[in-house]
Tab-separated table of C-alpha atoms in Angstrom:
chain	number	residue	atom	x	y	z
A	1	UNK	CA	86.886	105.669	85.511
A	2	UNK	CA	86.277	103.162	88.453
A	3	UNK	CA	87.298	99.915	88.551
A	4	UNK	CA	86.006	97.285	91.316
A	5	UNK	CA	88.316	94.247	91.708
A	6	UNK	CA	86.546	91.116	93.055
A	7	UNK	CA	87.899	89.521	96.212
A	8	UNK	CA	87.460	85.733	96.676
A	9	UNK	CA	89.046	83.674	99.341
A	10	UNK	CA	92.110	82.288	97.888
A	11	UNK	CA	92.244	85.120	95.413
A	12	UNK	CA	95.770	85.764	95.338
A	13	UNK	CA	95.935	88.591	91.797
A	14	UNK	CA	93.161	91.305	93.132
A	15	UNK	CA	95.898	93.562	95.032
A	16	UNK	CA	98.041	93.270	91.888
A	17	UNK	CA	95.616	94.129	89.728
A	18	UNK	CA	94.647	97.544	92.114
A	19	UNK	CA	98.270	98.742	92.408
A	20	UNK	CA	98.045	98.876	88.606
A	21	UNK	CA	94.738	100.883	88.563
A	22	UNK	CA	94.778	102.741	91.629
A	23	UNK	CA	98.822	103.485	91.789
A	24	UNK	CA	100.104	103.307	88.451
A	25	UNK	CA	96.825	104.922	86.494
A	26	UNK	CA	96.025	106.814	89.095
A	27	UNK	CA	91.758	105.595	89.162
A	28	UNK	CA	89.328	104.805	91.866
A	29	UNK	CA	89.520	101.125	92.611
A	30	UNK	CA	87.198	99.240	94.899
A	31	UNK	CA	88.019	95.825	96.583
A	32	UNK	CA	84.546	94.237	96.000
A	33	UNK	CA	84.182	91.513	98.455
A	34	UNK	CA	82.373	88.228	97.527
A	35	UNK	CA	79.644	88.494	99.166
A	36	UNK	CA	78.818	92.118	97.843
A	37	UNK	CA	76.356	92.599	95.441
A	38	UNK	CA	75.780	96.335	94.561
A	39	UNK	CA	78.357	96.884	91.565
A	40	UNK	CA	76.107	99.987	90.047
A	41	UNK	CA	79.407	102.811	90.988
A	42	UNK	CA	81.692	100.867	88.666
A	43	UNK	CA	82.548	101.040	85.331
A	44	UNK	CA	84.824	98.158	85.086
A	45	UNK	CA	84.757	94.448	86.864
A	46	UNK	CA	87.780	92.747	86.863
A	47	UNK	CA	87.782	89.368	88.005
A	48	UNK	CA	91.167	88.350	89.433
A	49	UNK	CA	93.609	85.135	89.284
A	50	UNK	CA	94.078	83.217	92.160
A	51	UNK	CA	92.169	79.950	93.550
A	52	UNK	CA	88.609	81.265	94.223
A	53	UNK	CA	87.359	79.462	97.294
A	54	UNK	CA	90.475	76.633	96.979
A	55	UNK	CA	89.652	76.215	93.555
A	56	UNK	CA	87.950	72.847	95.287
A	57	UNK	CA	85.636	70.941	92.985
A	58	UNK	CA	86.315	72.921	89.215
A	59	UNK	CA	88.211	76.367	88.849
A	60	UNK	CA	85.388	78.696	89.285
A	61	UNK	CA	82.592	76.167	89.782
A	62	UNK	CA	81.998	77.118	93.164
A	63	UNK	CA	83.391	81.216	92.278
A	64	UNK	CA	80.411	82.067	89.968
A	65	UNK	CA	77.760	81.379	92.905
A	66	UNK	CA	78.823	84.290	94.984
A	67	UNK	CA	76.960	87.460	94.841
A	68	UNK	CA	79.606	89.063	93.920
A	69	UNK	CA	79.224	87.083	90.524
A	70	UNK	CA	75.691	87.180	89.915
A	71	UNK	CA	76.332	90.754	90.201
A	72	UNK	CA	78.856	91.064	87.132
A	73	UNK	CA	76.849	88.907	85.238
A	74	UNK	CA	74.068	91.618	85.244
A	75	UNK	CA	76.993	94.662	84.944
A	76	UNK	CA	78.175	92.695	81.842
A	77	UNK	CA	74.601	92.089	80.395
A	78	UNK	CA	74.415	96.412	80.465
A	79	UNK	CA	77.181	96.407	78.265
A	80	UNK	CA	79.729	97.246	80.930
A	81	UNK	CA	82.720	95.840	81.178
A	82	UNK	CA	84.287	93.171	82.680
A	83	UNK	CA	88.451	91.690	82.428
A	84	UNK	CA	88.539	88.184	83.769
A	85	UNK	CA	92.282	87.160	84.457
A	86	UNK	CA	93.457	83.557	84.730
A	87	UNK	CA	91.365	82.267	87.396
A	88	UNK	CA	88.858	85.050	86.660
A	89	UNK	CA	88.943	83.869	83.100
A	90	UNK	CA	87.876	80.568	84.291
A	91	UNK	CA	84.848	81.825	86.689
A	92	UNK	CA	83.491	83.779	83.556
A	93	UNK	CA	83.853	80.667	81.549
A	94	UNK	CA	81.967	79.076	84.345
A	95	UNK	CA	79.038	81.674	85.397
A	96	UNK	CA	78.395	81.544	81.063
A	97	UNK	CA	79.414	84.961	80.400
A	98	UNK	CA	82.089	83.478	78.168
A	99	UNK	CA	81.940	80.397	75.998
A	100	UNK	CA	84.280	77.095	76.529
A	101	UNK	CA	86.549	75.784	79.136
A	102	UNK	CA	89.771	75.589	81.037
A	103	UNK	CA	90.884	72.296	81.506
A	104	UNK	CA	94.049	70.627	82.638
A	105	UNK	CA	97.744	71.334	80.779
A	106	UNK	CA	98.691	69.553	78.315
A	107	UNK	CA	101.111	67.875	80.361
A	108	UNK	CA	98.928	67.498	83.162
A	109	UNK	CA	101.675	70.548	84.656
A	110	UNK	CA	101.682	73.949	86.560
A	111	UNK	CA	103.035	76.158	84.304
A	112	UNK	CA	105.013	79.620	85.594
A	113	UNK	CA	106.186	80.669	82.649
A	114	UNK	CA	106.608	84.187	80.521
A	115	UNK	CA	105.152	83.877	76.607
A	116	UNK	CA	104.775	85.341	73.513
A	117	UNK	CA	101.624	86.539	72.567
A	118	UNK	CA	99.746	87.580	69.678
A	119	UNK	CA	97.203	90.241	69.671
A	120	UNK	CA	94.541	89.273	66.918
A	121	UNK	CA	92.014	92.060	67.459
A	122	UNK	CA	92.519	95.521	68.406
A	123	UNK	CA	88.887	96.788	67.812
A	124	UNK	CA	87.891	96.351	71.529
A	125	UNK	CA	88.233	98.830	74.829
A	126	UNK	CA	90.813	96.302	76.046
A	127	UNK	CA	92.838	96.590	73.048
A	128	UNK	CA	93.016	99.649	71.015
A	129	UNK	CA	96.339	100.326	72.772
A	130	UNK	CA	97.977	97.768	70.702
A	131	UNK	CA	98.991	97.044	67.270
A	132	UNK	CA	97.113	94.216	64.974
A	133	UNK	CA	99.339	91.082	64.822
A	134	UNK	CA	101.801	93.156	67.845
A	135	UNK	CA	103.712	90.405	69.926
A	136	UNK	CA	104.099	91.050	73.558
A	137	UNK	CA	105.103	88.963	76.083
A	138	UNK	CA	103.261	88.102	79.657
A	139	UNK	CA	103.402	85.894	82.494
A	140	UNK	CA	101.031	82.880	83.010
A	141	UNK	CA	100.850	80.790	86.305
A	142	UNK	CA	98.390	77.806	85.831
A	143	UNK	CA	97.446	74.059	86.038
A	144	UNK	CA	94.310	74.353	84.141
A	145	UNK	CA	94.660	76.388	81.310
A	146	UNK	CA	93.940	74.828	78.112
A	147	UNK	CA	91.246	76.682	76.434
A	148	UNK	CA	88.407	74.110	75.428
A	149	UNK	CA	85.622	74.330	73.362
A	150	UNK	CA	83.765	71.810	70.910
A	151	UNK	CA	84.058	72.547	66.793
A	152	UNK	CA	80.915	74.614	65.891
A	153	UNK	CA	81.872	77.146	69.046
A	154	UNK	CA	85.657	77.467	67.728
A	155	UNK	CA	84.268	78.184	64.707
A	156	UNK	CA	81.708	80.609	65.419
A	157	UNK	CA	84.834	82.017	67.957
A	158	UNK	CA	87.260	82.740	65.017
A	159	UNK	CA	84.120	83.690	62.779
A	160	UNK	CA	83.176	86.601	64.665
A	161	UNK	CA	86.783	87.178	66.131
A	162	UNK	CA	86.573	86.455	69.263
A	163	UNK	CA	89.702	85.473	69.844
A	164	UNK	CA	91.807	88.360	71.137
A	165	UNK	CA	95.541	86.796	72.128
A	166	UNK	CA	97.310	83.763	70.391
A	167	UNK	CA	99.863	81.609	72.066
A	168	UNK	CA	102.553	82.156	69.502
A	169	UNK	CA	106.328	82.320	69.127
A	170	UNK	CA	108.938	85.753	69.394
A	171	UNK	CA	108.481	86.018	65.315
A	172	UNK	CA	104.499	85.721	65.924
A	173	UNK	CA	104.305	82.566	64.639
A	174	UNK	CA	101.172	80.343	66.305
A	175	UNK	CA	102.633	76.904	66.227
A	176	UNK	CA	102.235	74.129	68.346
A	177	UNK	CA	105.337	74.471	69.621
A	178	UNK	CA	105.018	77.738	71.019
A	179	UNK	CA	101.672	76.526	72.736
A	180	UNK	CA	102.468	76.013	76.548
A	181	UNK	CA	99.220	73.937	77.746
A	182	UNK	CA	97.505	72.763	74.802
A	183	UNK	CA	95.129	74.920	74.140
A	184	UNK	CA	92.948	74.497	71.239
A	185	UNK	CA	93.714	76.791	68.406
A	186	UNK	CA	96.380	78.171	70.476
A	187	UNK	CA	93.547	80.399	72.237
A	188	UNK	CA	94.930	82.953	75.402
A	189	UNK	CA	92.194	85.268	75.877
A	190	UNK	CA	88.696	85.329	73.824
A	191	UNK	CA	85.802	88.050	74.246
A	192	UNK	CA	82.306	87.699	74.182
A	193	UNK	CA	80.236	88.432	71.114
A	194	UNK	CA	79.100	92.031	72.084
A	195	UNK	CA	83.012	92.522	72.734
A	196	UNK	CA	82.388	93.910	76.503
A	197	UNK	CA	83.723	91.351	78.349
A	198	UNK	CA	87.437	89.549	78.430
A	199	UNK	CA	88.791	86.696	79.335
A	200	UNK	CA	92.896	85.930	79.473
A	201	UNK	CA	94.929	83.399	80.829
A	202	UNK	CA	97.839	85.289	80.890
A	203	UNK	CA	98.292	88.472	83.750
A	204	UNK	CA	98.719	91.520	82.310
A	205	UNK	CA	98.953	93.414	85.886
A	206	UNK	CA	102.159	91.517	86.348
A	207	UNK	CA	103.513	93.195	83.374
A	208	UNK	CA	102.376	96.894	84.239
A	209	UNK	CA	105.500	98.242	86.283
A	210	UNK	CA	108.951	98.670	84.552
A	211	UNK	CA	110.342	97.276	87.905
A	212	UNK	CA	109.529	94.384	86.858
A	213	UNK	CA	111.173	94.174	83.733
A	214	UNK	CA	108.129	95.029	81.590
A	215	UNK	CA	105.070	97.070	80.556
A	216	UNK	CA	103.729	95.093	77.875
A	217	UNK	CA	100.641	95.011	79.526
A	218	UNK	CA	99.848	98.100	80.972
A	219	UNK	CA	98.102	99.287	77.874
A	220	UNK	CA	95.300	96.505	78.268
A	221	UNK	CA	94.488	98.705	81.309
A	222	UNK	CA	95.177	101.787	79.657
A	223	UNK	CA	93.244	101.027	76.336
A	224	UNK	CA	90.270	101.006	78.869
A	225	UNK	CA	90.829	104.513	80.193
A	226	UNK	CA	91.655	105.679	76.269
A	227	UNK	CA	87.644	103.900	75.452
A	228	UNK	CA	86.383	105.572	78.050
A	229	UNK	CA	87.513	108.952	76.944
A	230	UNK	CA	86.484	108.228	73.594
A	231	UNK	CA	83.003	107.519	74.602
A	232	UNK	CA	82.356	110.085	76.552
A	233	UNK	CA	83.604	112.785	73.907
């Protein structure tokens, strides 16, 4: 499996995200730069955190201009597919493969943080390596992370269950509480309808290495590889 890993200026997450699937899985990886626009040697996009071009004007406003972009949009619209994390959550958001927003914390705060999190669906490539209702726990580093979206598309989100991670306590308990920037329905990570493309507030490549202190979310990565197999058996 390839993976391509889009490089913005003030991308700060894309060499994280390759040591996990070049070093630790062992796949191709490409650095995609910005500018490039020829994305037809990779299976999987994965749009990093960071601050994409300063992050000036909106998070990802100016991001999902760039070639680079346009590009994924037409990867994802093959039914490839693409991982958007934090800031890379917020670009897909922004270039419409995703629906909603990220908008300011609750307490108008950066958060560095690690949370619990609830998977809700493990039906997808991203997350057949988990367990339905399985808590893990990953890091988030954000200002503007408070998933946004107006009634009818929360309800047509949990309708055709879209949403994929849940802010929630250790027990798995989604109360407000355990909700570190406000989020609406305590939303971390949704999918798109056709269930090819991801995006997550929380980083999963900084929970990949046991160095570190944890793995919980190596098998987001891994679940890919696992897909992949299965699809081409």
């Amino acid at each position: 499996m390839k993976f391509g890993v889009i490089v913005f200026p003030g991308a700060n997450c894309d060499r994280d995200v390759a040591y996990v699937t070049r070093d630790l899985l062992g796949q191709p990886t490409r650095m995609v730069w910005h500018e490039d626009s020829d994305l037809s040697d990779l299976d999987v996009v994965v749009v990093p955190g960071g601050f994409s071009y300063g992050d000036y004007l909106r998070c990802g406003a100016i991001a999902r201009f760039s070639p680079a972009m346009q590009a994924t949009v037409a990867h994802a619209n093959q039914g490839k597919w693409v991982l958007g994390i934090c800031n890379g959550f917020q670009i897909l958001t922004e270039v419409g493969l995703l629906p909603g927003a990220l908008v300011r914390n609750r307490d108008m705060q950066f958060i560095c943080d690690r949370v619990p999190l609830r998977i809700e669906r493990t039906t997808l490539p991203f997350t057949e390596g988990y367990r339905q209702g399985q808590v893990i726990t990953l890091p988030i580093a954000h200002g503007e992370g408070s998933y946004y979206a107006d009634a009818a598309t929360l309800a047509e989100l949990e309708e055709h269950q879209q949403v994929v991670l849940r802010y929630c306590d250790a027990q798995g308990n989604v109360t407000d509480g355990a909700n570190p920037n406000g989020s609406l329905n305590n939303i971390a990570g949704i999918c798109n309808r056709q269930g090819n493309v991801l995006g997550l507030m929380p980083h999963p490549e900084r929970a990949a290495d046991a160095i570190l202190g944890s793995t919980d979310g190596l098998a987001m990565f891994q679940s890919l590889l696992q897909a992949r197999t299965t699809v081409m058996a």
